[in-house]
Short mmCIF file of C-alpha atoms in Angstrom, two decimals:
data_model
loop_
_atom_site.label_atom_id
_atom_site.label_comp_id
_atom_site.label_asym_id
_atom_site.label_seq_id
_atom_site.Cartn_x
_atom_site.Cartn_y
_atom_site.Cartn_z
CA UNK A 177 -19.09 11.57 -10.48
CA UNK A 178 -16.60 9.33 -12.37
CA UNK A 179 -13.38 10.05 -13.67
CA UNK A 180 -11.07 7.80 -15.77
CA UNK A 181 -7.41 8.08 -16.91
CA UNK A 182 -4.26 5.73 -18.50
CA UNK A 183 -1.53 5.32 -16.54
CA UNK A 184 1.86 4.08 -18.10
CA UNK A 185 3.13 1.05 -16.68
CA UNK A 186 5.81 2.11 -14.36
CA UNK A 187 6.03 2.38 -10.78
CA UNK A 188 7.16 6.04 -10.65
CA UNK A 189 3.64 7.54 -12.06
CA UNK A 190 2.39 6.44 -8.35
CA UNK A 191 2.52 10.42 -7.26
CA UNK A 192 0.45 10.91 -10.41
CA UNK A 193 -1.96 7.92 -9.59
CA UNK A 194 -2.27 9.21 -6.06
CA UNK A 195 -3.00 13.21 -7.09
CA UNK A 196 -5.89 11.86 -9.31
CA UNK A 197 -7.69 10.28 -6.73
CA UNK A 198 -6.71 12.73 -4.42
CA UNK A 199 -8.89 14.86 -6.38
CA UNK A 200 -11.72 12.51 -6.84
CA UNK A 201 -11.95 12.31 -3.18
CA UNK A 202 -12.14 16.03 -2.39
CA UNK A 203 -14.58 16.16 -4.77
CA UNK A 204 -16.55 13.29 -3.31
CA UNK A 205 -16.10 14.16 0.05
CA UNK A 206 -14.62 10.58 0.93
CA UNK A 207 -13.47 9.87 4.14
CA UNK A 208 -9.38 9.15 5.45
CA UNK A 209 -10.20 5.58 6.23
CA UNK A 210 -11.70 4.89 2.78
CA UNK A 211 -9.18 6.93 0.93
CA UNK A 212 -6.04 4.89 3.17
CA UNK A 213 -7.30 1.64 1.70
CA UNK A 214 -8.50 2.45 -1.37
CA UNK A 215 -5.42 4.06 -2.58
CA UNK A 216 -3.76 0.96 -0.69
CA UNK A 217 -5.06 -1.57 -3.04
CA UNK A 218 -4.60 0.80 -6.42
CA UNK A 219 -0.93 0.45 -5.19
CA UNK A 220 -0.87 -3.05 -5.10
CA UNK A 221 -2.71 -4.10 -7.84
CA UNK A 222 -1.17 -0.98 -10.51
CA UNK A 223 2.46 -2.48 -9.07
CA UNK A 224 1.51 -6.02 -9.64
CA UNK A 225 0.41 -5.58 -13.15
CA UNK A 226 3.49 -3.35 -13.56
CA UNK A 227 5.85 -6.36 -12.20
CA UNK A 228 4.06 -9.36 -13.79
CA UNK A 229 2.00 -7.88 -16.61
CA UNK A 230 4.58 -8.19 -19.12
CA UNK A 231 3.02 -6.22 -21.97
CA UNK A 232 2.99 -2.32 -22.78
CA UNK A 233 0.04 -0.84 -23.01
CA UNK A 234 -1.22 1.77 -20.57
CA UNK A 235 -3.38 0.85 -17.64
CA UNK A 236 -6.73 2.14 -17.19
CA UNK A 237 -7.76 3.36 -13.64
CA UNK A 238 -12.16 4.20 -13.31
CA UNK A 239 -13.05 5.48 -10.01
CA UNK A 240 -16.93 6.74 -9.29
CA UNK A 241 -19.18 7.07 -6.69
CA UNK A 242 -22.06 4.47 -6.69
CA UNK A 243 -25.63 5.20 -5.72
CA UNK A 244 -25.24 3.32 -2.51
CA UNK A 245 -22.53 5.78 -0.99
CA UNK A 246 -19.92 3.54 -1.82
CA UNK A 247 -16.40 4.28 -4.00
CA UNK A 248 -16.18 1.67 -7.04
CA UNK A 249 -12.70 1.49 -8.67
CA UNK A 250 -11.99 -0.43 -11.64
CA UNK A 251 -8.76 -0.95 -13.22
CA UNK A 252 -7.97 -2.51 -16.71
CA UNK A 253 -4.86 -4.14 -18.05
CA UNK A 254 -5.10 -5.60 -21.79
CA UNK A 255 -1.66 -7.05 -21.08
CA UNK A 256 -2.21 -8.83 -17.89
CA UNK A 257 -1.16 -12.61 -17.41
CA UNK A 258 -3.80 -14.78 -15.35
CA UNK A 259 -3.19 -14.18 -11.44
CA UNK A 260 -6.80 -13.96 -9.68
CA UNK A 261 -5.72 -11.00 -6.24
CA UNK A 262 -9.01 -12.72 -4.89
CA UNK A 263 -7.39 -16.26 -3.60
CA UNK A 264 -6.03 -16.40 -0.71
CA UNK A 265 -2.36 -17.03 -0.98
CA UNK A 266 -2.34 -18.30 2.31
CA UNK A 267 0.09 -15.46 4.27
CA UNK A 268 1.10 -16.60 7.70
CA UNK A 269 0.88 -13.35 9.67
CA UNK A 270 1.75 -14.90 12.98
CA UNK A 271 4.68 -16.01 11.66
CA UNK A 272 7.97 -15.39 13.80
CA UNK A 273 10.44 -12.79 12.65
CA UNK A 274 13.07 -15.15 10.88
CA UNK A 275 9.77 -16.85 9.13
CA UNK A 276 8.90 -13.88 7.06
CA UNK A 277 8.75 -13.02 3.75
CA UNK A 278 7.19 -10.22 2.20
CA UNK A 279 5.53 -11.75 -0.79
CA UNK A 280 2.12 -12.21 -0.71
CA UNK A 281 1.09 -9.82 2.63
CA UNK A 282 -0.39 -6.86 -0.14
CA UNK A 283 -2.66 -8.90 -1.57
CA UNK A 284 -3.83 -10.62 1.48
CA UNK A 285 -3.97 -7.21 3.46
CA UNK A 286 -6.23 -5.37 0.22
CA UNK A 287 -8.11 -8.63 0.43
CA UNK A 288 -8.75 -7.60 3.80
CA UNK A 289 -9.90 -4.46 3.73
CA UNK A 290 -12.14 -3.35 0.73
CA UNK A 291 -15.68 -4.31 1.30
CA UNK A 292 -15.84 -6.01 -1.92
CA UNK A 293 -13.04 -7.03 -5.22
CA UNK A 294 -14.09 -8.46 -8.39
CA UNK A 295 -11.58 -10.60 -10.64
CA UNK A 296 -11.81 -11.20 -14.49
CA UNK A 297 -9.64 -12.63 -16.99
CA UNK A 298 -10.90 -12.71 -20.87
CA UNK A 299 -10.14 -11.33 -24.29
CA UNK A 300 -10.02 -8.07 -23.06
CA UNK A 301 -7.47 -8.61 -20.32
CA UNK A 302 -8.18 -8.61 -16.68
CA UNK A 303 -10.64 -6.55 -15.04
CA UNK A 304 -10.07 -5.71 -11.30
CA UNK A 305 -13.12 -3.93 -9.33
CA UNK A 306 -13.10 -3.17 -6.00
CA UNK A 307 -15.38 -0.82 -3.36
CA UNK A 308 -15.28 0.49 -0.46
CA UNK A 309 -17.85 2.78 1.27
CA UNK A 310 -17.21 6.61 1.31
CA UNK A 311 -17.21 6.87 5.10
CA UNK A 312 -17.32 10.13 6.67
CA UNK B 131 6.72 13.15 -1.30
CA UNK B 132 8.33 11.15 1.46
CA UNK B 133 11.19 11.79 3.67
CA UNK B 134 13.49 9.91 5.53
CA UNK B 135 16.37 11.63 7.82
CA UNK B 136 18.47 11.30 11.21
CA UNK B 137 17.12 13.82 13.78
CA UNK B 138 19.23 16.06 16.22
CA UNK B 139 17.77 13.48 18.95
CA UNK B 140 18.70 9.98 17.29
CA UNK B 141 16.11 9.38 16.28
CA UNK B 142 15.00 8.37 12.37
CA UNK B 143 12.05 10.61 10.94
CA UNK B 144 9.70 9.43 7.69
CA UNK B 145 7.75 12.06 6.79
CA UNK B 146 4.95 11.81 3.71
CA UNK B 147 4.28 8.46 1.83
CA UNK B 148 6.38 5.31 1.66
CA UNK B 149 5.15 3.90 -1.58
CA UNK B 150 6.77 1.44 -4.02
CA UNK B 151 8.44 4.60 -5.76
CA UNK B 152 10.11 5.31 -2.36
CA UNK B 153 10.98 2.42 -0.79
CA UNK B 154 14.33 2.27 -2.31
CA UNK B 155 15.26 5.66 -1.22
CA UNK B 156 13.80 4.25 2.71
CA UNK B 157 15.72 1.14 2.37
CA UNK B 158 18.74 2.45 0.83
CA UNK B 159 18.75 4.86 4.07
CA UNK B 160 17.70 2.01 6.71
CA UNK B 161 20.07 -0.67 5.27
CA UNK B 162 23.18 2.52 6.93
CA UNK B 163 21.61 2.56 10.25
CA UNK B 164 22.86 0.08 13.54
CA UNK B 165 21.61 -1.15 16.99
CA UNK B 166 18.14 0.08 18.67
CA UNK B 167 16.58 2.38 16.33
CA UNK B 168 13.87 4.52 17.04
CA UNK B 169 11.72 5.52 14.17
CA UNK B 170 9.59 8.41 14.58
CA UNK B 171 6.65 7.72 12.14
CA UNK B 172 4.68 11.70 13.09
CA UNK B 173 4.98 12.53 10.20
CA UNK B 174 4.44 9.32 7.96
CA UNK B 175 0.43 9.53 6.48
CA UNK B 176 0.70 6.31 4.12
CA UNK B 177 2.73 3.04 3.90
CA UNK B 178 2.30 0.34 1.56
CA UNK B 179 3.07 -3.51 1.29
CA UNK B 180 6.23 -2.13 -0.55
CA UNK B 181 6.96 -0.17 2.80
CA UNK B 182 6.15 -2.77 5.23
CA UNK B 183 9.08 -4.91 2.94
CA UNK B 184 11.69 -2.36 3.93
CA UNK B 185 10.70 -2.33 7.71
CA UNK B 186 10.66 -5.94 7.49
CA UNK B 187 14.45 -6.21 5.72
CA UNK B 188 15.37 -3.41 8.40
CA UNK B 189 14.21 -5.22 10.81
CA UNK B 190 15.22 -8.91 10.30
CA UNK B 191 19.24 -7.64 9.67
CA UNK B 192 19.18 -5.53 13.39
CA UNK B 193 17.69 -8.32 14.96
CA UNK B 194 19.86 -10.17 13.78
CA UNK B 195 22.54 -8.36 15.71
CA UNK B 196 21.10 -7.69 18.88
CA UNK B 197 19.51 -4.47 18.10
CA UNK B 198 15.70 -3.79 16.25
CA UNK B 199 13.89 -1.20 15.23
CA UNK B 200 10.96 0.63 17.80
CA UNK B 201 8.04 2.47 16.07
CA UNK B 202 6.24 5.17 17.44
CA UNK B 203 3.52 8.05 17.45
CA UNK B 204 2.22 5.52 14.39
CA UNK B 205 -1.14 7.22 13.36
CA UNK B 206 -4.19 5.23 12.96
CA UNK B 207 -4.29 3.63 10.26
CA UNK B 208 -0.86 3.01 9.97
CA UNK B 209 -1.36 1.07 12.74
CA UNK B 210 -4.35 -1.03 11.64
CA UNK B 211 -2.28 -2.34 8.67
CA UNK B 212 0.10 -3.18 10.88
CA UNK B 213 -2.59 -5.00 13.08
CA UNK B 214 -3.27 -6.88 9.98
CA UNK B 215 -0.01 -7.88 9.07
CA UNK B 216 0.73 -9.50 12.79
CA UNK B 217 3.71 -6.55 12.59
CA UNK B 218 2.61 -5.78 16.08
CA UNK B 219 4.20 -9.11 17.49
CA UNK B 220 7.45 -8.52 15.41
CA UNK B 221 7.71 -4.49 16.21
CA UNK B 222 7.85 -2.45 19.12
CA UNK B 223 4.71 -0.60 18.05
CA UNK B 224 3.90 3.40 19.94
CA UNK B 225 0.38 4.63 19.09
CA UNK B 226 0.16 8.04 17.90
CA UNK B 227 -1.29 10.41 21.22
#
C-alpha cells in the first residue's frame, strides 16, 4: 500500500498530517514504536521546510510499505533551500541546564531513531526519505 | 488534540499531543505557573522537539528561582526521547507503572 497527499506549508495542518498516517498505519498494521518516530521525524522535517523553506508551494508527503516489512516515507519540497537533516549538527545532550538550547536536538534525535534517511538537493527541490521497520 | 490544565491536586495535566501547533498554547500555560511543579504526563501519547522546547523554557526560568519542574507516569516512549535528549539528567523523570 502507498498513499500520497500535498500538504500546505503551515504548521497548523499537523492534525491533518498526523490523521493521514494515522490511517496508513491502521491499515498497515504498524506498530506504536514505529508510528512514535515516524510521525516524529514528519514533524520535524514538514516544520523545518515550513520555517526555512521560503517558497509556497505545497509539500508532498509518500508513505508505503516496502517489501522488506519496513515503512518508507518520502517527502518533497520544490521550494526548499539547501540544509542536508543527515549531518550531524553536533547537539551536546549532556549539556548542563543553563547550557541548553533547543536548536538542533530534532534533527539529531530523528537522526537517531529511523533506521535509515536519505537527503537530496537538485532541480526538483529536496527529497527527504526515511524508513523505519513496521514492528509489531 | 492536546490539553493542558491545573488539577484539583496541584498538579499540571497534558493530555493528547504536544506538537509544534500546540506548543504555544503549553508554553503560554507553563510560562503562569511557579515553584516545584509536578506535571502529570498520563495522559500525554506524543511530544515533539517543539515540546521538549517548552519543557526546556519551563524549566530553565523555575530553576532559575529555586523551584523546577518533576515529570511523571511518562509512558514509554516518551521517555526514550527523553533518554535521547540527556533530559533525564536535567528533569526529575517518573516512569509510567
Amino acid at each position: 500500500m502507498a498513499v500520497e497527499r500535498r500538504f500546505p506549508r503551515r504548521v497548523d495542518v499537523l492534525p491533518d498530517i498526523f490523521d493521514f498516517t494515522a490511517a496508513f498505519y491502521a491499515a498497515e498494521a504498524v506498530g506504536e514504536r514505529a508510528r512514535y518516530v515516524l510521525d516524529f521525524t514528519t514533524e520535524e522535517l514538514f516544520t523545518n521546510f515550513v520555517k526555512y523553506g521560503g517558497g509556497s508551494r505545497d509539500i508532498l508527503i509518500r508513505i508505503e510499505r516496502t517489501t522488506a516489512d519496513d515503512v518508507l516515507v518520502t517527502m518533497v519540497d520544490q521550494d526548499a533551500k539547501r540544509f542536508d537533516v543527515t549531518l550531524d549538527r553536533g547537539v551536546d545532550t549532556s549539556a548542563p541546564l543553563e547550557d541548553r538550547v533547543p536548536g538542533g536536538l530534532g534533527l539529531h534525535l530523528l537522526n537517531r531513531m529511523v533506521d535509515e534517511i536519505g537527503y537530496r538537493f537538485d532541480a526538483d527541490g529536496t527529497t527527504i526519505t526515511y524508513r523505519k521497520h513496521r514492528g509489531a | 488534540m492536546f490539553e493542558i490544565r491545573l488539577a484539583d491536586n496541584g498538579h499540571v495535566l497534558v493530555q493528547g499531543r504536544l506538537d509544534a501547533a500546540q506548543a504555544p498554547n503549553a508554553q503560554g500555560f507553563l510560562d503562569g505557573v511557579q515553584g516545584k511543579v509536578v506535571l502529570d504526563c498520563a495522559g500525554l501519547e506524543y511530544i515533539s522537539s517543539a515540546g521538549l522546547g517548552v519543557l526546556l523554557k519551563t524549566q530553565k526560568r523555575l530553576v532559575g528561582s529555586g523551584g523546577g519542574l518533576r515529570l511523571v507516569a511518562v509512558n514509554a516512549h516518551i521517555m526514550d526521547i527523553f533518554r535521547f535528549s540527556g533530559f533525564d539528567q536535567i528533569f526529575e523523570l517518573e516512569a509510567q507503572a
